[in-house]
Tab-separated table of C-alpha atoms and ligand atoms in Angstrom:
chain	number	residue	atom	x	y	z
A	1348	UNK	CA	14.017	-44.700	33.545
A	1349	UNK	CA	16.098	-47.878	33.832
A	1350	UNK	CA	16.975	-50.019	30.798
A	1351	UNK	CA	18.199	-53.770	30.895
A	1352	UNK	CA	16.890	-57.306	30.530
A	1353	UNK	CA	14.554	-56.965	33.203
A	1354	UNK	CA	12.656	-54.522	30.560
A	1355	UNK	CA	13.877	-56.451	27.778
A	1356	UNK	CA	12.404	-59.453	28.240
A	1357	UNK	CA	8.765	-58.889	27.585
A	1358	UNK	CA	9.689	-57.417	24.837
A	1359	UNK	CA	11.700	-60.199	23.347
A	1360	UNK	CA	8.962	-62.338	24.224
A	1361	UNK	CA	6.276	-60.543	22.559
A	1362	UNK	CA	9.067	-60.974	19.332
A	1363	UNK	CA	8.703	-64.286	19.393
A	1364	UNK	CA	4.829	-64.835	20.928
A	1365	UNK	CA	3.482	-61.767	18.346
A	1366	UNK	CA	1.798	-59.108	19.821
A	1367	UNK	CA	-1.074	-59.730	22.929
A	1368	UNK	CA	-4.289	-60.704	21.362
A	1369	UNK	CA	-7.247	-57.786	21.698
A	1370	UNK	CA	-9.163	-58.034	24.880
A	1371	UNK	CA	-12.901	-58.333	24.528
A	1372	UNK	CA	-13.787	-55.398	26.631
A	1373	UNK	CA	-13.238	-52.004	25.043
A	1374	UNK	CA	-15.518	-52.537	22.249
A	1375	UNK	CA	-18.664	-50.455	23.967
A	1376	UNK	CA	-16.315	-47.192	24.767
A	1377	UNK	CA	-18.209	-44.261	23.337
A	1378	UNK	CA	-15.876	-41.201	22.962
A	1379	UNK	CA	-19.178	-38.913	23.159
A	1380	UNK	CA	-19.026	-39.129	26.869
A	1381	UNK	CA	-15.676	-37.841	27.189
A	1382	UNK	CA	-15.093	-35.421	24.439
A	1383	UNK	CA	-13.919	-32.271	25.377
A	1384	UNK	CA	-12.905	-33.100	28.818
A	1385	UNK	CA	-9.145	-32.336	30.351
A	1386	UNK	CA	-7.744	-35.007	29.020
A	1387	UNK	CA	-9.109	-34.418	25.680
A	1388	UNK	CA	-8.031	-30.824	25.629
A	1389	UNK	CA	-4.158	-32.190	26.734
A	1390	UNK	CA	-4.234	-34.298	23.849
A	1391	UNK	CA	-5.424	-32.106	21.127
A	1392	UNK	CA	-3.423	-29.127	22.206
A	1393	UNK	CA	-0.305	-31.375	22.504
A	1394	UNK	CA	-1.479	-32.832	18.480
A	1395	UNK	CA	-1.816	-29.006	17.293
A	1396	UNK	CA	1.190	-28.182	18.818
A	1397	UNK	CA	3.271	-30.936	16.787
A	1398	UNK	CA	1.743	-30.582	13.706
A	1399	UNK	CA	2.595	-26.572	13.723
A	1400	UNK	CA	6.091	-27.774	14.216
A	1401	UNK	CA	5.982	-30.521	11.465
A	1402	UNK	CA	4.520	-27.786	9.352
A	1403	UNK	CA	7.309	-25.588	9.450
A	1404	UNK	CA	9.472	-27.735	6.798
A	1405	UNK	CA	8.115	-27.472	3.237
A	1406	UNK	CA	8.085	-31.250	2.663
A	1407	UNK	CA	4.922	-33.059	3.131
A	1408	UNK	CA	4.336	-35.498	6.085
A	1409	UNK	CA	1.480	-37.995	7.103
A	1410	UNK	CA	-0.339	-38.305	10.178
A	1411	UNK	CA	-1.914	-42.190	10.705
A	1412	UNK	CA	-4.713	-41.816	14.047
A	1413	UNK	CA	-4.818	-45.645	15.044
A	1414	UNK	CA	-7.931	-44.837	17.338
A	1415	UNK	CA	-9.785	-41.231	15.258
A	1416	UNK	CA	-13.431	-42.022	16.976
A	1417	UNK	CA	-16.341	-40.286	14.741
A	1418	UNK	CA	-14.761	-36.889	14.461
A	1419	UNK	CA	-16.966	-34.549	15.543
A	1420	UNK	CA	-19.022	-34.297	19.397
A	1421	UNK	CA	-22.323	-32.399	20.001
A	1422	UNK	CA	-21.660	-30.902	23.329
A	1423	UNK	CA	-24.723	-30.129	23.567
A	1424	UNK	CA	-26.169	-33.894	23.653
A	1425	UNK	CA	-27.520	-36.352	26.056
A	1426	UNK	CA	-23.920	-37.872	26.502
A	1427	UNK	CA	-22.103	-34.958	27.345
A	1428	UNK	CA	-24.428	-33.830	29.678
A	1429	UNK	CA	-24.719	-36.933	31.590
A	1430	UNK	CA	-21.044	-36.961	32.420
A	1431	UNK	CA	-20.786	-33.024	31.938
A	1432	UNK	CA	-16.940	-33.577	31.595
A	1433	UNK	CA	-16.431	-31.140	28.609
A	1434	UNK	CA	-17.974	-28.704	31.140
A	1435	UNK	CA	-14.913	-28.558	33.472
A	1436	UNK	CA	-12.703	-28.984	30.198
A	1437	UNK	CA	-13.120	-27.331	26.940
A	1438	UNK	CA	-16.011	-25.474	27.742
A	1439	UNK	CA	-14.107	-23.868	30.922
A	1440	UNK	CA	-10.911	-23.347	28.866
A	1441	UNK	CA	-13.037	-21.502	26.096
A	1442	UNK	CA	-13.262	-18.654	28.625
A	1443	UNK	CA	-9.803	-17.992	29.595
A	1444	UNK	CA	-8.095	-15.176	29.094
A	1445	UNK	CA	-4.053	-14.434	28.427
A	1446	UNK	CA	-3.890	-17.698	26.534
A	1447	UNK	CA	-0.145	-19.101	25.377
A	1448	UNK	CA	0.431	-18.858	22.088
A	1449	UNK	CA	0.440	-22.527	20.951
A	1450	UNK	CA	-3.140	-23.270	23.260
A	1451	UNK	CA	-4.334	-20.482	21.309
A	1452	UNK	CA	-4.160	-21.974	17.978
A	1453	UNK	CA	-5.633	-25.454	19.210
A	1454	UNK	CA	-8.464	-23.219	21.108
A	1455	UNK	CA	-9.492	-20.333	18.220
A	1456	UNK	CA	-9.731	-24.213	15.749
A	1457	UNK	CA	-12.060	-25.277	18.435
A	1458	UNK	CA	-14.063	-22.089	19.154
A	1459	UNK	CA	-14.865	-22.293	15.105
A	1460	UNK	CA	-16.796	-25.516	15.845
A	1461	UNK	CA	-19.388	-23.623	18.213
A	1462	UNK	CA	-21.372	-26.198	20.574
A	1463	UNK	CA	-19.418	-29.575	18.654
A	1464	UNK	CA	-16.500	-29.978	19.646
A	1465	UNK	CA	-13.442	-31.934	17.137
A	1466	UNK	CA	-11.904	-34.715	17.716
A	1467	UNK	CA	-8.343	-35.722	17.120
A	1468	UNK	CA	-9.051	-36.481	12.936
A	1469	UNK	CA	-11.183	-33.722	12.203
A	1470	UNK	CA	-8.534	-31.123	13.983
A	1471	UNK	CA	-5.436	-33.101	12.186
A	1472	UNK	CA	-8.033	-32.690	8.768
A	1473	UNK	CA	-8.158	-29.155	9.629
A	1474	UNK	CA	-4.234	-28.367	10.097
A	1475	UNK	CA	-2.942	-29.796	7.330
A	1476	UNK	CA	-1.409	-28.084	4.167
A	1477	UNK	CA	-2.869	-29.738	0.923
A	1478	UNK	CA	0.104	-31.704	0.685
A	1479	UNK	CA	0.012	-33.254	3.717
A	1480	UNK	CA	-2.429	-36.507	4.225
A	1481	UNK	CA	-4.554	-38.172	7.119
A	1482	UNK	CA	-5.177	-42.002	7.697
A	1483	UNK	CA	-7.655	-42.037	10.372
A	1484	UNK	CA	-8.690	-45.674	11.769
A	1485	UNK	CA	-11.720	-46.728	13.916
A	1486	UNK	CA	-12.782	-50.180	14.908
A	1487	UNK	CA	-16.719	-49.527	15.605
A	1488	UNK	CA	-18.788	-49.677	13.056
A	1489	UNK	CA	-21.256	-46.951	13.380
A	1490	UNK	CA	-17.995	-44.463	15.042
A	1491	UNK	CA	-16.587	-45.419	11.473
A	1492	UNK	CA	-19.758	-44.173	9.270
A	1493	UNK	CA	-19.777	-40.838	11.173
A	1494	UNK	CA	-16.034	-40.062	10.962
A	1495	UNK	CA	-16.445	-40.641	6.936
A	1496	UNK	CA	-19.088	-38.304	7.286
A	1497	UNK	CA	-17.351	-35.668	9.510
A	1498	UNK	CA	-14.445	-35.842	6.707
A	1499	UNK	CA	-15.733	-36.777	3.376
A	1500	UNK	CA	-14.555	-32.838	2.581
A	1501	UNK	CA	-11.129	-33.447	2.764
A	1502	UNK	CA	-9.385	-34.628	-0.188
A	1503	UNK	CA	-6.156	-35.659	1.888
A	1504	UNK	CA	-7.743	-37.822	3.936
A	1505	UNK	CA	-8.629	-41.712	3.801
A	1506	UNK	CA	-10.483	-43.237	6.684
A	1507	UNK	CA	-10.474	-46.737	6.999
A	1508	UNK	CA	-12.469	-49.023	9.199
A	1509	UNK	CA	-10.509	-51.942	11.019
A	1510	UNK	CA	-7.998	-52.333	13.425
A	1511	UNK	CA	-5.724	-49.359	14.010
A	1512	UNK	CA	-2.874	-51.761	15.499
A	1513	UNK	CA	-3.062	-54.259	12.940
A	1514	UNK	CA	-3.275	-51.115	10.486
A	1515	UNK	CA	-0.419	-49.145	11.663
A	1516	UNK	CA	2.046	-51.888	10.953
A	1517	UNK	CA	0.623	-52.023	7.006
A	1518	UNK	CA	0.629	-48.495	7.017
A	1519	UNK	CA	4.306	-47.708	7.666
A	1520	UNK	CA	6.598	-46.410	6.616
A	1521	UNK	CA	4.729	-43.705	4.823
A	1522	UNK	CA	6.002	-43.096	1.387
A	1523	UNK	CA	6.624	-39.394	2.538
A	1524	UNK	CA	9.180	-40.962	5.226
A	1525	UNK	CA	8.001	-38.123	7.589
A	1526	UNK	CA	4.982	-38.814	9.882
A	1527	UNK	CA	3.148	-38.796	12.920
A	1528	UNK	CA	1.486	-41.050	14.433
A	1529	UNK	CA	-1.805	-40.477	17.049
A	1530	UNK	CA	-2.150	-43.769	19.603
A	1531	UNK	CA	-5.681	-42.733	21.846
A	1532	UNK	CA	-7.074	-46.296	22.682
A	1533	UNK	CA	-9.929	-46.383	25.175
A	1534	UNK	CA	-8.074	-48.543	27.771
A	1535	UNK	CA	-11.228	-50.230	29.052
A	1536	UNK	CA	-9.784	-54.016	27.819
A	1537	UNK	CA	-6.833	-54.596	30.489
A	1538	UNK	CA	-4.111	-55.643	28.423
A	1539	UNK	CA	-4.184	-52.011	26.270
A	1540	UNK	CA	-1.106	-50.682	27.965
A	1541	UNK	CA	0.258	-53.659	26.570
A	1542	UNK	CA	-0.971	-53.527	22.915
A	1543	UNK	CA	-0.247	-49.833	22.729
A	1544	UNK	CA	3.686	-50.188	23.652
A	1545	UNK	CA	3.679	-53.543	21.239
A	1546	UNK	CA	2.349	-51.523	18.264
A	1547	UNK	CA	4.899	-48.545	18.952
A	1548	UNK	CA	7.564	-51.224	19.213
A	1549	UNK	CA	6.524	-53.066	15.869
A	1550	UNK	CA	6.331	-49.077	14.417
A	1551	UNK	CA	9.767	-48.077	15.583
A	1552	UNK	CA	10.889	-51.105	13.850
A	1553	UNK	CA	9.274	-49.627	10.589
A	1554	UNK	CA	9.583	-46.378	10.870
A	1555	UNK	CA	12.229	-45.169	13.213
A	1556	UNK	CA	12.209	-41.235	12.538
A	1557	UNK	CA	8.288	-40.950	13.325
A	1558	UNK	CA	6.805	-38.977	15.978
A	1559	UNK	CA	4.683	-41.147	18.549
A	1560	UNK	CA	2.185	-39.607	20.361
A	1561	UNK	CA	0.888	-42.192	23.091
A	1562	UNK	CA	-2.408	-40.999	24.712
A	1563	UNK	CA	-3.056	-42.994	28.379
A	1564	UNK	CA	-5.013	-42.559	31.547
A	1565	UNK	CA	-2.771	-41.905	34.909
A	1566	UNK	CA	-4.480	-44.369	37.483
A	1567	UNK	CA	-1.597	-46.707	38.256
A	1568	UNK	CA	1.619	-44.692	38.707
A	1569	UNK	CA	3.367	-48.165	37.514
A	1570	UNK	CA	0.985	-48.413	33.867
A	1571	UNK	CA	2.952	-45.444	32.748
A	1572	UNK	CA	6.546	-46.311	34.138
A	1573	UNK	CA	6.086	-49.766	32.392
A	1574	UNK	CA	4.877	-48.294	28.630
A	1575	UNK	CA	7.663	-45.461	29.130
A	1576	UNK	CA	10.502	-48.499	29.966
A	1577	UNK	CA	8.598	-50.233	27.197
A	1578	UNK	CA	9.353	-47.616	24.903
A	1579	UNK	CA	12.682	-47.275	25.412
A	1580	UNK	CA	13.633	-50.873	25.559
A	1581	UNK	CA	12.042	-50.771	21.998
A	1582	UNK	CA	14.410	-48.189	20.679
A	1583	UNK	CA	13.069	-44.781	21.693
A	1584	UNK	CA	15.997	-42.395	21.543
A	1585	UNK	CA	13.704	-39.638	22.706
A	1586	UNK	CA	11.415	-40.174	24.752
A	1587	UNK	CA	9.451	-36.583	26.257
A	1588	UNK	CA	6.520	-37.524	29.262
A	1589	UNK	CA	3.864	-34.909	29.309
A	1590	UNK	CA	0.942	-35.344	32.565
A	1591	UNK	CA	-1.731	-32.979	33.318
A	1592	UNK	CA	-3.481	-33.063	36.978
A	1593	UNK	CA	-6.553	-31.363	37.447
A	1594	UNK	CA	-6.291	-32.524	41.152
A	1595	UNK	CA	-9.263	-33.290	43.265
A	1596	UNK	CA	-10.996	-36.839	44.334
A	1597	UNK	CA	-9.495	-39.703	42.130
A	1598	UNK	CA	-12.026	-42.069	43.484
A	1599	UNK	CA	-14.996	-40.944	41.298
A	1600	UNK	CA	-13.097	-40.353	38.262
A	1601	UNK	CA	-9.996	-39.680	36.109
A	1602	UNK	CA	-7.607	-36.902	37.221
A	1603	UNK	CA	-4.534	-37.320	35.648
A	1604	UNK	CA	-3.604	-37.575	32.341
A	1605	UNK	CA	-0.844	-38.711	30.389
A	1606	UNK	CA	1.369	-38.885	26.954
A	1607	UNK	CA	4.294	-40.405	26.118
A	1608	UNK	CA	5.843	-38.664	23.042
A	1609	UNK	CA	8.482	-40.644	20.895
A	1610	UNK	CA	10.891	-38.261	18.598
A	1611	UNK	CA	9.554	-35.092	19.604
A	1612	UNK	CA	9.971	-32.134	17.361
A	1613	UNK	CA	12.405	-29.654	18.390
A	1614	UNK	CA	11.162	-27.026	20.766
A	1615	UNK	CA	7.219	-29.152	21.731
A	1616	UNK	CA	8.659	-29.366	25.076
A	1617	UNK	CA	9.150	-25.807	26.014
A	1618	UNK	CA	6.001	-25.308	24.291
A	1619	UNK	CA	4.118	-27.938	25.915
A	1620	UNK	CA	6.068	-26.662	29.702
A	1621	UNK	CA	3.698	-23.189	29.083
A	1622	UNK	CA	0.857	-25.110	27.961
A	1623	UNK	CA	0.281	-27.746	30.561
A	1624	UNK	CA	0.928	-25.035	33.316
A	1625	UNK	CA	-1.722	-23.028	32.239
A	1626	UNK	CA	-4.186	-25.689	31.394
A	1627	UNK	CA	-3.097	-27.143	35.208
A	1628	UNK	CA	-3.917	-23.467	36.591
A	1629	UNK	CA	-6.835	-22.967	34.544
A	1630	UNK	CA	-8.678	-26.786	34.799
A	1631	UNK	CA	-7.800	-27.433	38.878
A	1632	UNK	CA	-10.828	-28.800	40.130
A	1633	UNK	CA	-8.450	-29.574	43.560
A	1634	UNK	CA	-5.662	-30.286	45.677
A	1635	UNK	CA	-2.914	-31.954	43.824
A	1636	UNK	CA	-3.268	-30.346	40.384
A	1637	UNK	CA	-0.088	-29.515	38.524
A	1638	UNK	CA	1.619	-30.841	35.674
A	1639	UNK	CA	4.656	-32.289	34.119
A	1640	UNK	CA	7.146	-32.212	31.079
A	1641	UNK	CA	10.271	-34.283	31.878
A	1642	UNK	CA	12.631	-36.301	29.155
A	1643	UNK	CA	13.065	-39.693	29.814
A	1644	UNK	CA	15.807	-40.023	27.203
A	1645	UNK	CA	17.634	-37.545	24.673
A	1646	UNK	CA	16.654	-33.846	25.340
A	1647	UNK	CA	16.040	-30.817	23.907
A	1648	UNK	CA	18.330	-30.287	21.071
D	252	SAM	N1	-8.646	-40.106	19.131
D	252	SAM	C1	-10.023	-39.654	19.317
D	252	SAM	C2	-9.996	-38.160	19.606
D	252	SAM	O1	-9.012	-37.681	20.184
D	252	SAM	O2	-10.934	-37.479	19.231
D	252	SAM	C3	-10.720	-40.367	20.420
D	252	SAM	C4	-10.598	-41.839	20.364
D	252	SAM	S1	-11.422	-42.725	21.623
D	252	SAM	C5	-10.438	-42.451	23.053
D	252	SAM	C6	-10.985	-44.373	21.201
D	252	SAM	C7	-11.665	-44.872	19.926
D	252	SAM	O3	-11.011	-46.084	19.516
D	252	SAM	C8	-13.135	-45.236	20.075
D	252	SAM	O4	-13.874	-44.558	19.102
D	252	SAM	C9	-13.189	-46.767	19.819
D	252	SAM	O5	-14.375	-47.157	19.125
D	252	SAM	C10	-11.964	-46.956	18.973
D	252	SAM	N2	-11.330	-48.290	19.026
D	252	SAM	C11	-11.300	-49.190	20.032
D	252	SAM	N3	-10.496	-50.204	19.723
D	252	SAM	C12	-9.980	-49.933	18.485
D	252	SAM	C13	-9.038	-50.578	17.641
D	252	SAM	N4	-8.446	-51.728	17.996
D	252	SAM	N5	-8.730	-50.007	16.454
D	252	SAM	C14	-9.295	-48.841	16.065
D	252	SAM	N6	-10.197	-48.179	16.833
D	252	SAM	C15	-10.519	-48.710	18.031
């Protein structure tokens, strides 16, 4: 990935302009219709994954989702059957057999759930110690009400309605000065590439040592090369690029799959390598599935 003022200089304008203000569009995105699909699964076993690893130090961390959703999906409802996504994703996975070690923990969370299926807060809720805490964040009002529901057991976390950009910058650092931090936006307003690499720039600033996990669609090969060079032109020391392909027509919907994960912990990538594979094997709905785990800065070690 290639660094210099070419990359720089949105960036430095941005410093001086303040971040890009929200887009309009976005606000309508239901999660429901897309819970539990490929994606979803990439994400969540990529989230378990890191948290395992943050959980093997004794000290207590935080984990701040900027975008949580309502927490909890009925896969058995009128939205998940009209897209039947979760049908070719979780609900295929559930069946495999020889699973890898670190998909296994994500999928035996997720089998406990029967026909709901968790979201990103309510598996975080669920993986923490009791010393660990949760901010979850979500902008729609009635999304909000049912993630407060979904969690109201858990003492460790606080869910706040509002902005999870504007949020994120209040939020950090986190007086445990060990985090991570979940960015899933819905990407329906067009400018969201550009307001998720401003709020990872204006959190790097804050909190340095965090681990970023950037969710994003792959439709535009260039969308991801520009947030990647976005992220390193704003610091990013270590920067690992996970994609999953489940192959097939791109025309009629999403395919590919991306994260871009700041400061990862040490030994995610080989972890996520076996993952993505098998989920990649296991999810192909075509030609032209696969996936990939390649460093775009630092390495393992
Ligand atoms: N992270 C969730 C998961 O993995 O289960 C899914 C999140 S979904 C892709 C995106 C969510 O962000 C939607 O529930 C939407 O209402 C919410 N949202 C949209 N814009 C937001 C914003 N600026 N701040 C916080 N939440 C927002």
């Amino acid at each position: 990935m290639q660094r210099g003022y070419g990359r720089a200089l949105p960036q430095l304008w941005r410093r001086i302009a303040g971040p890009p203000a929200p887009d309009k569009k976005g606000v309508n995105y239901r999660h429901a219709f897309h819970a539990g699909n490929f994606a979803d699964v990439m994400k969540h076993a990529a989230l378990v994954s890191a948290l395992e690893y943050l959980k093997k130090k004794d000290k207590p961390f935080r984990v701040i989702d900027t975008h949580a959703g309502r927490g909890l999906y009925d896969l058995s409802g009128r939205e998940a059957a009209k897209t039947r996504e979760a049908v070719a994703g979780i609900v295929k996975l559930r069946e495999a057999a020889d699973v890898p070690p670190a998909l296994k923990t994500y999928l035996d969370l997720v089998r406990g759930f029967g026909d709901h299926y968790p979201g990103s807060p309510l598996i975080a809720a669920r993986i923490l110690r009791p010393i660990d805490k949760l901010t979850a964040i979500e902008k729609h009002p009635e999304e909000y009400m049912a993630l407060a529901d979904a969690l109201r057991q858990h003492a460790n976390v606080r869910v706040e309605d509002g902005d999870g950009y504007a949020r994120l910058a209040a939020v950090l650092p986190p007086p445990e000065r060990r985090g991570l931090v979940l960015i899933d936006p819905p990407y329906e307003a067009e400018n969201e590439f550009a307001l998720a690499s401003a709020a990872v720039a204006g959190a790097l600033r804050r909190f340095a040592t965090g681990v970023y996990l950037v969710w994003f669609p792959i439709k535009r090969r260039s969308d991801a090369d520009a947030l990647a060079g976005e992220l390193l032109t704003a610091g990013a020391t270590k920067l690992l690029l996970l994609t999953l392909n489940i192959g097939g027509d791109a025309t009629e919907r999403l395919t590919e799959s991306g994260m871009l994960v700041v400061n990862p912990p040490y030994g995610f990538d080989a972890e996520m390598r076996e993952t993505l594979a098998f989920l990649a094997k296991h999810l192909a709905q075509g030609e032209g599935a696969g996936s990939r785990v390649e460093w775009l800065a630092g390495g393992a070690g």
